[in-house]
Amino acid sequence: MPNIKEGEMFGIADQLLGASKIKVMCEDGVSRMGRIPGKIKKRMWIREGDLLVVALWDFQPDKCDVRFRYTRTQAVNLSKKGKVPAALDVF
């Protein structure tokens, strides 16, 4: 679950741009440029439509870092429990 105190929120992977960049639609309705760190890039693949936890940058609020990717099963379970915001609930 995203830690609100650290500036994290849910997002949906919208478009893969290459070079470890991704366009993310965040729960507040803003489309941001996301960066996939090497730690995540090596361990899990991110596809369009995946539910993500992103951390906003302090100095550029239109950019973010990907912190975690939920699998399809995990995203469906979170959606059934009502944890995913209505703006992102496509599961």
mmCIF file of C-alpha atoms in Angstrom:
data_model
loop_
_atom_site.group_PDB
_atom_site.id
_atom_site.type_symbol
_atom_site.label_atom_id
_atom_site.label_comp_id
_atom_site.label_asym_id
_atom_site.label_seq_id
_atom_site.Cartn_x
_atom_site.Cartn_y
_atom_site.Cartn_z
ATOM 1 C CA MET A 1 0.000 0.000 0.000
ATOM 2 C CA PRO A 2 1.275 3.495 -0.744
ATOM 3 C CA ASN A 3 2.639 5.537 2.145
ATOM 4 C CA ILE A 4 0.867 8.910 1.917
ATOM 5 C CA LYS A 5 3.355 10.569 4.292
ATOM 6 C CA GLU A 6 6.217 9.855 1.879
ATOM 7 C CA GLY A 7 4.295 11.187 -1.132
ATOM 8 C CA GLU A 8 3.371 7.811 -2.595
ATOM 9 C CA MET A 9 0.135 7.071 -4.450
ATOM 10 C CA PHE A 10 -1.469 4.566 -6.799
ATOM 11 C CA GLY A 11 -1.050 4.874 -10.544
ATOM 12 C CA ILE A 12 -1.817 2.989 -13.747
ATOM 13 C CA ALA A 13 0.895 2.392 -16.347
ATOM 14 C CA ASP A 14 -0.405 4.303 -19.360
ATOM 15 C CA GLN A 15 2.362 4.174 -21.965
ATOM 16 C CA LEU A 16 5.870 2.726 -22.127
ATOM 17 C CA LEU A 17 8.295 5.268 -23.554
ATOM 18 C CA GLY A 18 11.609 3.383 -23.533
ATOM 19 C CA ALA A 19 14.859 4.187 -21.743
ATOM 20 C CA SER A 20 13.292 3.216 -18.371
ATOM 21 C CA LYS A 21 10.589 5.861 -18.721
ATOM 22 C CA ILE A 22 6.852 5.342 -18.452
ATOM 23 C CA LYS A 23 3.775 7.570 -18.558
ATOM 24 C CA VAL A 24 1.660 7.023 -15.420
ATOM 25 C CA MET A 25 -1.923 8.140 -14.748
ATOM 26 C CA CYS A 26 -1.974 8.899 -11.007
ATOM 27 C CA GLU A 27 -4.926 8.726 -8.633
ATOM 28 C CA ASP A 28 -5.166 12.527 -8.442
ATOM 29 C CA GLY A 29 -5.947 12.656 -12.191
ATOM 30 C CA VAL A 30 -2.552 13.963 -13.328
ATOM 31 C CA SER A 31 -0.513 12.160 -15.975
ATOM 32 C CA ARG A 32 3.143 12.051 -14.925
ATOM 33 C CA MET A 33 6.428 10.912 -16.403
ATOM 34 C CA GLY A 34 7.685 7.958 -14.369
ATOM 35 C CA ARG A 35 11.168 6.562 -13.996
ATOM 36 C CA ILE A 36 11.714 2.826 -13.507
ATOM 37 C CA PRO A 37 14.718 2.276 -11.204
ATOM 38 C CA GLY A 38 17.167 -0.504 -12.063
ATOM 39 C CA LYS A 39 16.169 -2.485 -8.980
ATOM 40 C CA ILE A 40 12.620 -2.872 -10.314
ATOM 41 C CA LYS A 41 13.599 -3.082 -13.979
ATOM 42 C CA LYS A 42 15.725 -6.161 -13.307
ATOM 43 C CA ARG A 43 13.186 -8.020 -11.144
ATOM 44 C CA MET A 44 9.777 -7.382 -12.705
ATOM 45 C CA TRP A 45 8.437 -6.276 -16.049
ATOM 46 C CA ILE A 46 5.943 -3.453 -16.215
ATOM 47 C CA ARG A 47 3.252 -3.507 -18.900
ATOM 48 C CA GLU A 48 0.534 -1.051 -19.869
ATOM 49 C CA GLY A 49 -2.457 -1.287 -17.554
ATOM 50 C CA ASP A 50 -0.509 -2.468 -14.487
ATOM 51 C CA LEU A 51 -1.331 -1.053 -11.049
ATOM 52 C CA LEU A 52 1.704 0.724 -9.596
ATOM 53 C CA VAL A 53 2.780 2.523 -6.457
ATOM 54 C CA VAL A 54 4.625 5.699 -7.420
ATOM 55 C CA ALA A 55 6.540 8.260 -5.349
ATOM 56 C CA LEU A 56 6.343 11.888 -6.450
ATOM 57 C CA TRP A 57 9.466 13.988 -6.788
ATOM 58 C CA ASP A 58 9.726 16.904 -4.341
ATOM 59 C CA PHE A 59 11.302 19.360 -6.767
ATOM 60 C CA GLN A 60 9.373 18.367 -9.943
ATOM 61 C CA PRO A 61 5.795 17.351 -9.147
ATOM 62 C CA ASP A 62 5.146 16.299 -12.765
ATOM 63 C CA LYS A 63 7.608 13.371 -12.408
ATOM 64 C CA CYS A 64 7.656 10.271 -10.232
ATOM 65 C CA ASP A 65 9.527 7.051 -9.436
ATOM 66 C CA VAL A 66 7.944 3.606 -9.648
ATOM 67 C CA ARG A 67 8.181 1.891 -6.255
ATOM 68 C CA PHE A 68 6.122 -1.294 -6.729
ATOM 69 C CA ARG A 69 4.060 -3.168 -9.331
ATOM 70 C CA TYR A 70 1.043 -5.248 -8.368
ATOM 71 C CA THR A 71 0.303 -8.444 -10.278
ATOM 72 C CA ARG A 72 -3.112 -8.764 -11.945
ATOM 73 C CA THR A 73 -4.380 -11.034 -9.135
ATOM 74 C CA GLN A 74 -3.194 -8.648 -6.425
ATOM 75 C CA ALA A 75 -4.810 -5.690 -8.221
ATOM 76 C CA VAL A 76 -8.152 -7.527 -8.510
ATOM 77 C CA ASN A 77 -8.067 -8.425 -4.808
ATOM 78 C CA LEU A 78 -7.297 -4.812 -3.819
ATOM 79 C CA SER A 79 -10.136 -3.644 -6.047
ATOM 80 C CA LYS A 80 -12.616 -6.069 -4.450
ATOM 81 C CA LYS A 81 -11.611 -4.843 -0.987
ATOM 82 C CA GLY A 82 -12.133 -1.206 -2.036
ATOM 83 C CA LYS A 83 -8.502 -0.133 -1.545
ATOM 84 C CA VAL A 84 -8.020 1.192 -5.110
ATOM 85 C CA PRO A 85 -9.422 4.717 -5.732
ATOM 86 C CA ALA A 86 -12.485 4.924 -7.977
ATOM 87 C CA ALA A 87 -10.574 6.973 -10.556
ATOM 88 C CA LEU A 88 -8.183 4.052 -11.189
ATOM 89 C CA ASP A 89 -10.523 1.104 -10.624
ATOM 90 C CA VAL A 90 -10.335 -0.658 -14.006
ATOM 91 C CA PHE A 91 -9.993 -4.136 -12.514
#
